[in-house]
Short mmCIF file of N, CA and C in Angstrom, two decimals:
data_model
loop_
_atom_site.label_atom_id
_atom_site.label_comp_id
_atom_site.label_asym_id
_atom_site.label_seq_id
_atom_site.Cartn_x
_atom_site.Cartn_y
_atom_site.Cartn_z
N MET A 5 133.10 -286.80 -51.34
CA MET A 5 133.84 -286.68 -51.74
C MET A 5 134.26 -288.20 -53.16
N PRO A 6 134.42 -287.84 -54.61
CA PRO A 6 134.60 -289.10 -55.41
C PRO A 6 135.61 -289.22 -54.91
N ILE A 7 135.03 -290.87 -55.77
CA ILE A 7 137.16 -292.01 -55.17
C ILE A 7 137.40 -292.76 -56.62
N ALA A 8 138.45 -291.68 -57.43
CA ALA A 8 139.21 -292.45 -58.71
C ALA A 8 139.73 -294.09 -58.74
N LEU A 9 139.99 -294.36 -59.44
CA LEU A 9 140.61 -295.64 -60.10
C LEU A 9 141.40 -295.61 -61.72
N THR A 10 142.91 -295.57 -60.73
CA THR A 10 143.27 -294.96 -62.03
C THR A 10 144.35 -296.87 -62.36
N LEU A 11 145.50 -296.92 -63.47
CA LEU A 11 145.66 -297.72 -64.00
C LEU A 11 146.12 -297.76 -65.24
N CYS A 12 146.96 -298.08 -65.63
CA CYS A 12 147.99 -298.52 -66.54
C CYS A 12 148.40 -299.52 -67.66
N GLY A 13 147.29 -299.59 -68.95
CA GLY A 13 148.36 -300.65 -69.52
C GLY A 13 149.87 -300.95 -69.57
N SER A 14 151.27 -300.84 -68.78
CA SER A 14 151.96 -300.92 -69.39
C SER A 14 152.35 -301.56 -67.77
N ILE A 15 153.50 -302.50 -67.91
CA ILE A 15 153.22 -302.69 -66.61
C ILE A 15 155.35 -303.11 -66.74
N ARG A 16 155.83 -301.93 -67.31
CA ARG A 16 157.62 -301.69 -67.51
C ARG A 16 158.57 -301.28 -67.16
N SER A 17 159.02 -301.27 -66.29
CA SER A 17 159.98 -300.56 -66.03
C SER A 17 159.98 -298.98 -66.07
N GLY A 18 159.57 -297.77 -65.77
CA GLY A 18 160.02 -297.08 -66.61
C GLY A 18 159.24 -296.42 -67.60
N SER A 19 158.26 -297.03 -67.15
CA SER A 19 156.68 -296.59 -68.74
C SER A 19 156.11 -294.57 -68.25
N VAL A 20 156.03 -294.39 -69.74
CA VAL A 20 156.07 -293.24 -69.35
C VAL A 20 153.88 -293.29 -69.57
N ASN A 21 154.06 -294.51 -69.59
CA ASN A 21 152.00 -294.44 -69.07
C ASN A 21 152.32 -294.11 -68.67
N LYS A 22 152.84 -294.96 -67.24
CA LYS A 22 152.45 -294.68 -65.77
C LYS A 22 152.95 -293.55 -65.60
N LYS A 23 153.55 -292.97 -65.53
CA LYS A 23 153.77 -291.22 -65.21
C LYS A 23 152.55 -290.49 -65.85
N LEU A 24 151.86 -291.00 -66.72
CA LEU A 24 151.28 -290.03 -67.39
C LEU A 24 149.53 -290.29 -66.34
N GLN A 25 149.44 -291.88 -66.06
CA GLN A 25 148.72 -291.95 -64.70
C GLN A 25 148.86 -291.51 -63.26
N ASP A 26 150.55 -291.21 -63.57
CA ASP A 26 150.73 -290.35 -61.82
C ASP A 26 150.54 -288.93 -62.32
N ALA A 27 150.58 -287.94 -62.88
CA ALA A 27 149.89 -286.83 -63.65
C ALA A 27 149.01 -286.55 -63.32
N VAL A 28 148.09 -287.89 -63.74
CA VAL A 28 146.85 -287.67 -63.91
C VAL A 28 146.36 -287.95 -62.60
N ASP A 29 146.78 -288.93 -61.90
CA ASP A 29 146.28 -288.87 -60.02
C ASP A 29 146.52 -287.33 -59.65
N ALA A 30 147.86 -286.86 -59.72
CA ALA A 30 148.06 -285.39 -58.95
C ALA A 30 146.41 -284.55 -59.41
N LYS A 31 146.65 -284.55 -60.50
CA LYS A 31 145.74 -283.14 -60.67
C LYS A 31 143.92 -284.09 -60.66
N LEU A 32 144.06 -285.19 -60.63
CA LEU A 32 141.95 -285.09 -59.68
C LEU A 32 142.77 -285.36 -58.11
N ARG A 33 143.53 -285.58 -57.16
CA ARG A 33 144.38 -285.46 -55.83
C ARG A 33 143.95 -283.73 -55.38
N ALA A 34 144.55 -282.95 -56.61
CA ALA A 34 144.50 -281.07 -56.18
C ALA A 34 142.84 -281.52 -56.38
N ALA A 35 142.39 -281.88 -57.21
CA ALA A 35 140.34 -281.44 -57.21
C ALA A 35 140.17 -281.80 -56.71
N GLY A 36 140.65 -283.12 -55.13
CA GLY A 36 139.24 -282.64 -53.68
C GLY A 36 138.53 -284.54 -54.21
N VAL A 37 139.34 -285.46 -55.07
CA VAL A 37 139.20 -286.64 -55.64
C VAL A 37 139.92 -287.20 -55.00
N GLU A 38 139.64 -288.12 -53.88
CA GLU A 38 139.91 -289.57 -53.56
C GLU A 38 140.96 -290.52 -55.07
N VAL A 39 142.49 -290.77 -54.79
CA VAL A 39 142.52 -291.63 -56.02
C VAL A 39 143.34 -292.92 -55.34
N ASN A 40 142.98 -293.61 -56.06
CA ASN A 40 143.23 -295.22 -55.82
C ASN A 40 143.66 -295.96 -57.58
N SER A 41 146.08 -295.89 -56.90
CA SER A 41 146.16 -296.03 -58.44
C SER A 41 147.25 -296.98 -58.28
N ILE A 42 146.67 -297.71 -58.82
CA ILE A 42 147.45 -299.18 -58.55
C ILE A 42 147.74 -300.01 -60.28
N SER A 43 148.24 -301.14 -60.26
CA SER A 43 149.31 -301.96 -61.62
C SER A 43 147.95 -302.27 -61.84
N LEU A 44 148.56 -302.74 -62.90
CA LEU A 44 148.20 -304.22 -63.49
C LEU A 44 148.46 -305.77 -62.82
N LYS A 45 150.16 -305.15 -62.92
CA LYS A 45 151.15 -306.50 -62.82
C LYS A 45 150.44 -306.81 -60.82
N ASP A 46 149.91 -306.16 -60.53
CA ASP A 46 148.64 -307.36 -59.22
C ASP A 46 147.92 -307.95 -59.55
N PHE A 47 147.52 -307.88 -60.77
CA PHE A 47 146.05 -308.73 -61.18
C PHE A 47 146.11 -309.87 -61.97
N GLU A 48 146.82 -310.50 -62.07
CA GLU A 48 147.74 -311.85 -63.26
C GLU A 48 146.69 -312.59 -63.36
N MET A 49 146.39 -312.50 -64.42
CA MET A 49 145.33 -313.02 -65.35
C MET A 49 145.36 -313.97 -66.73
N PRO A 50 145.23 -315.18 -66.43
CA PRO A 50 146.12 -315.46 -67.80
C PRO A 50 145.08 -314.95 -69.41
N ILE A 51 146.07 -315.51 -70.56
CA ILE A 51 145.09 -314.80 -71.52
C ILE A 51 143.70 -315.48 -71.23
N PHE A 52 142.74 -314.87 -71.62
CA PHE A 52 141.53 -314.81 -71.73
C PHE A 52 140.79 -316.24 -73.15
N ASN A 53 139.90 -316.54 -72.23
CA ASN A 53 139.28 -317.85 -73.53
C ASN A 53 138.62 -318.89 -72.68
N ALA A 54 137.11 -318.26 -73.09
CA ALA A 54 136.72 -318.90 -72.29
C ALA A 54 136.23 -320.04 -72.08
N ASP A 55 136.87 -321.49 -72.35
CA ASP A 55 137.04 -322.36 -71.66
C ASP A 55 136.99 -322.66 -70.34
N LEU A 56 137.54 -321.62 -70.56
CA LEU A 56 138.25 -321.42 -68.78
C LEU A 56 136.92 -321.34 -67.38
N GLU A 57 136.49 -320.71 -68.19
CA GLU A 57 134.84 -320.52 -67.90
C GLU A 57 133.91 -321.03 -67.11
N PRO A 58 132.97 -321.56 -66.43
CA PRO A 58 133.27 -320.79 -65.70
C PRO A 58 133.90 -321.23 -64.48
N ASP A 59 134.55 -322.54 -64.23
CA ASP A 59 135.57 -323.27 -63.31
C ASP A 59 136.71 -322.36 -62.75
N ASN A 60 136.99 -321.70 -64.02
CA ASN A 60 138.46 -321.37 -63.94
C ASN A 60 138.56 -320.27 -64.07
N VAL A 61 138.10 -319.27 -63.74
CA VAL A 61 137.94 -317.95 -63.75
C VAL A 61 138.73 -317.42 -62.86
N PRO A 62 139.19 -316.63 -63.00
CA PRO A 62 141.34 -316.02 -62.68
C PRO A 62 140.09 -315.23 -60.54
N GLU A 63 140.50 -315.24 -59.92
CA GLU A 63 139.75 -314.88 -59.50
C GLU A 63 140.32 -312.97 -58.43
N ALA A 64 141.58 -312.65 -59.34
CA ALA A 64 141.88 -311.46 -59.76
C ALA A 64 141.02 -310.61 -61.04
N ALA A 65 140.66 -311.39 -61.77
CA ALA A 65 139.47 -310.29 -62.54
C ALA A 65 137.70 -309.56 -61.47
N GLY A 66 138.34 -310.83 -60.49
CA GLY A 66 136.62 -310.11 -59.26
C GLY A 66 137.20 -308.82 -58.43
N ARG A 67 138.44 -309.13 -58.00
CA ARG A 67 138.66 -308.51 -57.34
C ARG A 67 138.67 -307.30 -58.08
N LEU A 68 139.69 -307.01 -59.39
CA LEU A 68 139.03 -305.69 -60.50
C LEU A 68 137.73 -305.62 -60.28
N ALA A 69 137.17 -306.22 -60.89
CA ALA A 69 136.53 -305.76 -61.53
C ALA A 69 134.86 -304.97 -60.14
N ASP A 70 135.52 -305.27 -58.52
CA ASP A 70 135.29 -304.92 -58.23
C ASP A 70 135.15 -303.58 -57.08
N LEU A 71 137.18 -303.54 -57.47
CA LEU A 71 137.34 -301.81 -57.72
C LEU A 71 136.78 -301.39 -59.07
N PHE A 72 136.15 -300.94 -60.38
CA PHE A 72 135.38 -300.88 -61.69
C PHE A 72 133.99 -299.64 -60.87
N ARG A 73 133.34 -301.39 -60.17
CA ARG A 73 132.34 -301.18 -59.54
C ARG A 73 132.50 -300.62 -58.04
N THR A 74 133.14 -300.41 -57.91
CA THR A 74 133.22 -299.08 -56.40
C THR A 74 134.42 -297.68 -56.61
N HIS A 75 134.34 -297.50 -57.48
CA HIS A 75 134.56 -296.45 -57.62
C HIS A 75 133.32 -295.28 -58.51
N ASP A 76 134.11 -294.17 -58.19
CA ASP A 76 133.10 -293.25 -58.91
C ASP A 76 134.10 -292.85 -60.76
N ILE A 77 135.03 -293.01 -60.77
CA ILE A 77 136.00 -292.21 -62.21
C ILE A 77 136.51 -293.84 -62.04
N VAL A 78 137.31 -293.99 -63.55
CA VAL A 78 137.77 -295.14 -63.71
C VAL A 78 139.07 -294.28 -64.77
N PHE A 79 140.55 -293.84 -64.78
CA PHE A 79 141.77 -293.49 -65.79
C PHE A 79 141.93 -294.23 -66.06
N ILE A 80 142.79 -295.09 -67.71
CA ILE A 80 143.25 -296.05 -68.55
C ILE A 80 144.43 -295.22 -68.92
N ALA A 81 145.17 -295.33 -68.45
CA ALA A 81 146.43 -294.97 -69.55
C ALA A 81 147.32 -295.70 -70.07
N THR A 82 147.13 -295.87 -71.35
CA THR A 82 147.31 -297.51 -71.86
C THR A 82 148.37 -297.04 -72.86
N PRO A 83 149.19 -297.51 -73.18
CA PRO A 83 150.17 -297.41 -74.62
C PRO A 83 149.65 -298.05 -75.97
N GLU A 84 150.28 -297.67 -76.18
CA GLU A 84 149.57 -297.89 -78.44
C GLU A 84 150.83 -298.89 -79.41
N TYR A 85 150.61 -300.40 -78.77
CA TYR A 85 151.24 -301.40 -80.05
C TYR A 85 151.05 -302.05 -81.56
N ASN A 86 151.35 -300.96 -81.96
CA ASN A 86 151.20 -301.03 -83.92
C ASN A 86 149.77 -300.53 -84.24
N GLY A 87 149.61 -299.67 -83.75
CA GLY A 87 148.52 -298.84 -84.04
C GLY A 87 146.92 -299.48 -83.60
N GLY A 88 147.37 -300.06 -82.38
CA GLY A 88 145.97 -300.88 -81.67
C GLY A 88 146.37 -300.91 -80.05
N LEU A 89 145.64 -301.30 -79.92
CA LEU A 89 146.04 -301.82 -77.59
C LEU A 89 146.61 -303.17 -77.66
N PRO A 90 147.43 -302.41 -76.58
CA PRO A 90 148.50 -303.38 -76.17
C PRO A 90 148.07 -304.89 -75.45
N PRO A 91 147.99 -306.08 -75.11
CA PRO A 91 147.46 -306.96 -74.73
C PRO A 91 147.37 -307.35 -73.64
N LEU A 92 148.23 -306.24 -72.96
CA LEU A 92 147.98 -306.71 -71.92
C LEU A 92 146.33 -305.82 -70.69
N VAL A 93 145.96 -304.30 -71.51
CA VAL A 93 144.39 -303.98 -71.86
C VAL A 93 143.76 -304.94 -72.06
N VAL A 94 143.76 -305.31 -73.18
CA VAL A 94 142.82 -306.74 -73.89
C VAL A 94 142.44 -306.94 -73.24
N ASN A 95 143.49 -307.98 -73.51
CA ASN A 95 143.31 -309.60 -72.57
C ASN A 95 141.87 -308.70 -70.69
N THR A 96 142.60 -307.37 -69.61
CA THR A 96 141.88 -307.48 -69.40
C THR A 96 140.98 -306.86 -69.63
N ILE A 97 140.46 -305.80 -70.53
CA ILE A 97 138.75 -305.47 -71.00
C ILE A 97 138.12 -306.38 -70.79
N ALA A 98 139.00 -307.92 -71.59
CA ALA A 98 138.02 -308.68 -71.79
C ALA A 98 137.39 -310.34 -70.76
N TRP A 99 138.31 -309.97 -69.97
CA TRP A 99 138.64 -310.53 -68.40
C TRP A 99 137.21 -310.04 -67.73
N LEU A 100 137.09 -308.48 -67.86
CA LEU A 100 136.24 -308.13 -66.95
C LEU A 100 134.93 -307.86 -67.54
N SER A 101 134.47 -307.72 -68.79
CA SER A 101 133.91 -308.04 -69.70
C SER A 101 133.08 -308.78 -69.39
N ARG A 102 133.78 -309.45 -68.79
CA ARG A 102 132.66 -311.46 -68.34
C ARG A 102 131.92 -311.57 -67.34
N GLN A 103 132.45 -310.59 -65.76
CA GLN A 103 132.09 -310.44 -64.79
C GLN A 103 130.33 -309.27 -64.44
N LYS A 104 129.18 -310.40 -63.59
CA LYS A 104 128.64 -309.62 -63.20
C LYS A 104 127.82 -309.52 -62.21
N PRO A 105 128.02 -308.47 -61.66
CA PRO A 105 127.41 -307.35 -62.63
C PRO A 105 128.07 -306.77 -63.74
N SER A 106 128.10 -306.18 -64.26
CA SER A 106 129.04 -305.45 -65.15
C SER A 106 129.62 -304.20 -64.47
N PRO A 107 131.23 -304.71 -64.39
CA PRO A 107 131.65 -303.47 -63.66
C PRO A 107 132.25 -302.44 -64.53
N PHE A 108 130.95 -301.34 -65.52
CA PHE A 108 131.48 -300.63 -67.08
C PHE A 108 129.80 -299.73 -66.70
N ARG A 109 129.64 -300.15 -65.63
CA ARG A 109 128.09 -299.49 -65.71
C ARG A 109 128.02 -298.20 -64.67
N HIS A 110 129.31 -298.29 -63.94
CA HIS A 110 128.44 -297.18 -62.38
C HIS A 110 129.70 -295.77 -62.73
N ALA A 111 130.97 -296.43 -63.05
CA ALA A 111 131.87 -295.03 -62.72
C ALA A 111 131.27 -293.83 -64.86
N VAL A 112 132.20 -293.14 -64.44
CA VAL A 112 132.91 -292.24 -65.74
C VAL A 112 134.38 -292.78 -65.97
N PHE A 113 134.77 -292.66 -67.44
CA PHE A 113 135.70 -293.71 -67.81
C PHE A 113 136.65 -291.51 -68.52
N GLY A 114 138.00 -292.51 -68.46
CA GLY A 114 138.79 -291.20 -68.87
C GLY A 114 140.29 -292.13 -69.15
N ILE A 115 140.40 -291.65 -70.64
CA ILE A 115 141.41 -292.43 -71.37
C ILE A 115 142.61 -291.61 -71.76
N GLY A 116 143.77 -292.17 -71.71
CA GLY A 116 144.89 -291.40 -72.15
C GLY A 116 146.33 -291.75 -73.26
N GLY A 117 147.00 -291.76 -73.38
CA GLY A 117 148.00 -292.59 -73.34
C GLY A 117 149.48 -291.81 -73.74
N VAL A 118 150.33 -292.06 -74.28
CA VAL A 118 151.91 -291.42 -74.65
C VAL A 118 152.29 -292.12 -75.54
N SER A 119 152.59 -291.73 -77.10
CA SER A 119 153.93 -292.70 -77.69
C SER A 119 155.22 -292.15 -77.74
N SER A 120 156.09 -292.66 -78.67
CA SER A 120 156.58 -292.37 -79.41
C SER A 120 156.45 -291.60 -80.49
N GLY A 121 155.55 -291.50 -80.86
CA GLY A 121 155.26 -291.26 -81.85
C GLY A 121 154.68 -289.69 -81.72
N ARG A 122 154.33 -288.88 -83.16
CA ARG A 122 153.38 -287.35 -82.58
C ARG A 122 152.26 -287.64 -82.57
N TYR A 123 151.71 -288.79 -83.38
CA TYR A 123 150.27 -289.69 -82.99
C TYR A 123 150.20 -289.88 -81.51
N GLY A 124 150.09 -290.08 -80.92
CA GLY A 124 149.85 -289.70 -78.94
C GLY A 124 148.83 -290.38 -78.62
N THR A 125 149.42 -292.23 -79.18
CA THR A 125 148.22 -294.06 -79.65
C THR A 125 146.79 -293.25 -78.92
N ILE A 126 146.88 -292.17 -81.02
CA ILE A 126 145.31 -292.00 -81.19
C ILE A 126 144.27 -292.98 -81.16
N TRP A 127 145.37 -293.90 -82.16
CA TRP A 127 144.84 -295.12 -82.69
C TRP A 127 144.13 -295.29 -81.43
N ALA A 128 144.89 -296.76 -80.41
CA ALA A 128 144.82 -297.24 -79.55
C ALA A 128 143.74 -296.46 -78.60
N GLN A 129 143.16 -295.53 -78.29
CA GLN A 129 142.24 -294.41 -77.33
C GLN A 129 141.10 -295.08 -78.14
N SER A 130 141.28 -294.63 -79.92
CA SER A 130 139.76 -294.79 -80.86
C SER A 130 139.31 -296.20 -80.29
N HIS A 131 140.17 -296.90 -80.07
CA HIS A 131 140.16 -298.45 -80.70
C HIS A 131 139.17 -299.09 -78.85
N LEU A 132 139.84 -298.27 -77.34
CA LEU A 132 139.66 -298.88 -76.91
C LEU A 132 138.34 -297.86 -75.84
N ARG A 133 137.98 -296.85 -76.44
CA ARG A 133 136.82 -295.73 -76.08
C ARG A 133 135.52 -296.42 -77.23
N ASP A 134 136.23 -297.26 -78.05
CA ASP A 134 134.99 -297.86 -78.74
C ASP A 134 134.27 -299.13 -78.21
N SER A 135 135.72 -300.42 -77.82
CA SER A 135 135.37 -301.07 -76.59
C SER A 135 134.06 -300.88 -75.86
N LEU A 136 134.75 -300.18 -74.45
CA LEU A 136 134.94 -299.60 -73.62
C LEU A 136 132.89 -298.84 -73.46
N SER A 137 133.20 -297.97 -74.89
CA SER A 137 131.22 -297.90 -75.16
C SER A 137 130.12 -299.16 -75.05
N LYS A 138 131.20 -299.48 -76.33
CA LYS A 138 130.28 -301.13 -76.41
C LYS A 138 129.70 -301.79 -75.84
N ILE A 139 131.06 -302.29 -74.36
CA ILE A 139 130.00 -303.24 -72.89
C ILE A 139 129.16 -302.01 -71.88
N GLY A 140 128.60 -300.98 -72.00
CA GLY A 140 128.13 -299.80 -71.04
C GLY A 140 128.79 -298.48 -70.18
N ALA A 141 130.18 -298.54 -70.72
CA ALA A 141 131.19 -298.05 -70.22
C ALA A 141 130.63 -295.88 -70.85
N LEU A 142 130.96 -295.42 -70.04
CA LEU A 142 130.73 -293.85 -69.84
C LEU A 142 132.07 -293.06 -69.73
N VAL A 143 132.77 -292.74 -71.17
CA VAL A 143 133.76 -292.31 -71.63
C VAL A 143 133.52 -290.58 -71.58
N VAL A 144 134.13 -289.78 -71.14
CA VAL A 144 134.57 -288.99 -71.55
C VAL A 144 135.43 -288.49 -72.78
N PRO A 145 134.78 -286.62 -73.10
CA PRO A 145 134.95 -286.80 -74.65
C PRO A 145 136.49 -286.38 -75.19
N THR A 146 137.51 -286.31 -73.86
CA THR A 146 138.64 -285.55 -74.09
C THR A 146 139.18 -286.93 -73.84
N LEU A 147 140.10 -286.68 -75.27
CA LEU A 147 141.01 -287.91 -75.66
C LEU A 147 142.45 -287.05 -75.53
N LEU A 148 143.23 -287.82 -74.46
CA LEU A 148 144.70 -287.40 -74.03
C LEU A 148 145.25 -287.96 -73.90
N GLY A 149 145.84 -288.11 -75.69
CA GLY A 149 147.12 -288.57 -76.16
C GLY A 149 147.94 -287.57 -76.69
N THR A 150 149.46 -288.17 -76.43
CA THR A 150 150.64 -287.23 -76.14
C THR A 150 151.47 -287.62 -77.37
N GLY A 151 152.23 -286.90 -77.66
CA GLY A 151 154.18 -287.44 -78.61
C GLY A 151 154.46 -286.43 -78.87
N PRO A 152 155.48 -286.36 -79.29
CA PRO A 152 156.39 -287.98 -78.90
C PRO A 152 156.73 -287.77 -76.95
N ASP A 153 156.73 -289.42 -76.74
CA ASP A 153 157.31 -289.71 -75.24
C ASP A 153 159.04 -288.99 -74.78
N THR A 154 159.40 -288.65 -75.23
CA THR A 154 160.73 -287.79 -75.61
C THR A 154 160.39 -286.21 -74.38
N SER A 155 159.27 -285.49 -75.34
CA SER A 155 159.35 -284.33 -74.48
C SER A 155 157.65 -283.92 -74.35
N VAL A 156 157.66 -285.21 -73.94
CA VAL A 156 156.12 -284.62 -72.68
C VAL A 156 156.51 -284.87 -70.79
N PHE A 157 157.98 -285.48 -70.99
CA PHE A 157 158.01 -285.19 -69.46
C PHE A 157 159.61 -284.84 -68.92
N ASP A 158 160.25 -283.97 -68.15
CA ASP A 158 160.92 -283.78 -67.25
C ASP A 158 162.28 -284.67 -67.02
N ALA A 159 163.14 -284.79 -66.48
CA ALA A 159 164.13 -285.85 -66.03
C ALA A 159 163.45 -286.24 -64.87
N ASP A 160 162.56 -285.49 -63.64
CA ASP A 160 161.96 -286.00 -62.56
C ASP A 160 160.51 -286.27 -62.66
N GLY A 161 159.69 -286.80 -64.16
CA GLY A 161 158.62 -286.83 -64.43
C GLY A 161 157.92 -286.11 -64.51
N ALA A 162 158.00 -285.25 -64.21
CA ALA A 162 156.72 -283.85 -64.40
C ALA A 162 156.18 -283.68 -65.78
N VAL A 163 154.91 -283.49 -65.96
CA VAL A 163 154.94 -282.83 -67.24
C VAL A 163 155.54 -282.09 -67.90
N ALA A 164 155.99 -281.99 -68.81
CA ALA A 164 157.16 -280.70 -69.44
C ALA A 164 156.22 -280.28 -69.96
N GLU A 165 155.36 -280.46 -70.71
CA GLU A 165 154.20 -279.34 -72.02
C GLU A 165 153.46 -278.11 -71.68
N THR A 166 152.68 -276.94 -71.71
CA THR A 166 151.96 -276.46 -71.29
C THR A 166 150.76 -277.12 -71.84
N GLY A 167 150.90 -277.56 -73.69
CA GLY A 167 149.44 -278.65 -74.17
C GLY A 167 148.94 -279.64 -73.12
N VAL A 168 150.21 -279.88 -73.09
CA VAL A 168 149.60 -281.58 -71.99
C VAL A 168 148.83 -281.34 -70.71
N ASN A 169 149.24 -280.54 -70.30
CA ASN A 169 148.96 -280.01 -68.92
C ASN A 169 147.82 -279.91 -68.39
N ALA A 170 147.09 -278.90 -70.31
CA ALA A 170 145.35 -278.76 -70.48
C ALA A 170 145.35 -278.84 -70.41
N LYS A 171 145.28 -280.43 -70.81
CA LYS A 171 144.42 -281.37 -71.98
C LYS A 171 144.41 -282.50 -69.96
N ILE A 172 144.61 -282.82 -69.22
CA ILE A 172 144.82 -283.06 -68.26
C ILE A 172 143.63 -282.26 -67.05
N ASP A 173 144.09 -280.72 -67.23
CA ASP A 173 143.24 -279.99 -67.04
C ASP A 173 141.61 -280.16 -66.92
N GLN A 174 141.65 -280.23 -68.37
CA GLN A 174 140.75 -280.49 -69.46
C GLN A 174 139.55 -282.26 -68.83
N MET A 175 140.75 -283.04 -68.74
CA MET A 175 140.14 -284.76 -68.14
C MET A 175 139.52 -283.96 -66.88
N VAL A 176 140.52 -283.59 -66.20
CA VAL A 176 140.50 -284.04 -64.88
C VAL A 176 138.85 -282.85 -64.34
N LYS A 177 138.60 -281.90 -64.89
CA LYS A 177 137.02 -281.59 -64.91
C LYS A 177 136.02 -281.96 -65.38
N GLU A 178 136.20 -282.80 -67.20
CA GLU A 178 135.58 -283.85 -67.48
C GLU A 178 135.18 -285.18 -66.37
N LEU A 179 135.89 -285.65 -65.79
CA LEU A 179 135.89 -286.73 -65.21
C LEU A 179 135.09 -286.61 -63.47
N THR A 180 135.41 -285.10 -63.31
CA THR A 180 134.72 -284.24 -61.95
C THR A 180 133.40 -284.14 -62.05
N HIS A 181 133.45 -283.30 -63.62
CA HIS A 181 131.79 -282.88 -63.59
C HIS A 181 130.87 -284.36 -64.43
N PHE A 182 131.18 -284.75 -64.85
CA PHE A 182 130.23 -285.40 -65.28
C PHE A 182 129.10 -286.92 -64.96
N SER A 183 128.06 -286.80 -65.43
CA SER A 183 127.54 -288.30 -64.06
C SER A 183 127.21 -288.89 -65.16
N ARG A 184 126.67 -290.11 -64.37
CA ARG A 184 126.23 -291.03 -64.40
C ARG A 184 124.63 -291.60 -64.20
N GLY A 185 124.23 -290.03 -63.91
CA GLY A 185 122.81 -289.20 -63.41
C GLY A 185 121.70 -290.43 -62.37
N GLY A 186 123.12 -291.41 -61.75
CA GLY A 186 122.30 -292.77 -60.86
C GLY A 186 122.23 -293.76 -61.78
N ILE A 187 122.70 -293.77 -62.84
CA ILE A 187 121.92 -295.08 -63.39
C ILE A 187 122.61 -296.33 -63.30
#
């Protein structure tokens, strides 16, 4: 059985991107995937600064890198800040990219996000896809961008839009069928 790690680039209460993470978790479980849903709140790391290396690397970076290395699937739900990635995601990727062996060369990655605008984090996802690809991650083709956030979820937090459910289904299909081919 494949094992998925899911995380969200927002740690605020009531985050719509956490709701997206939860929706993807449910669909992955329905597809027979074991899901480990985490919060970056549990992996505190200072702002990346190479002067902290090698003696003061946060232990959270090593713990999170180990999780990336031991899961077959990684899904990242990210907000978009001013057309780019939020600092939490940038900092997390920066610290993880310094870990050896690379935590990006085992899993198949999916990315998604919800925003207040119609473009549904498309710019942030483009940046995240580019960054992940440059450090060796295999990112599935589907971009799970949705918005505006006021219409994506119902009052109970369930996905309210048929088109969003179809995108999640397509991403889950890709995440469970794509493979690194044993490399």
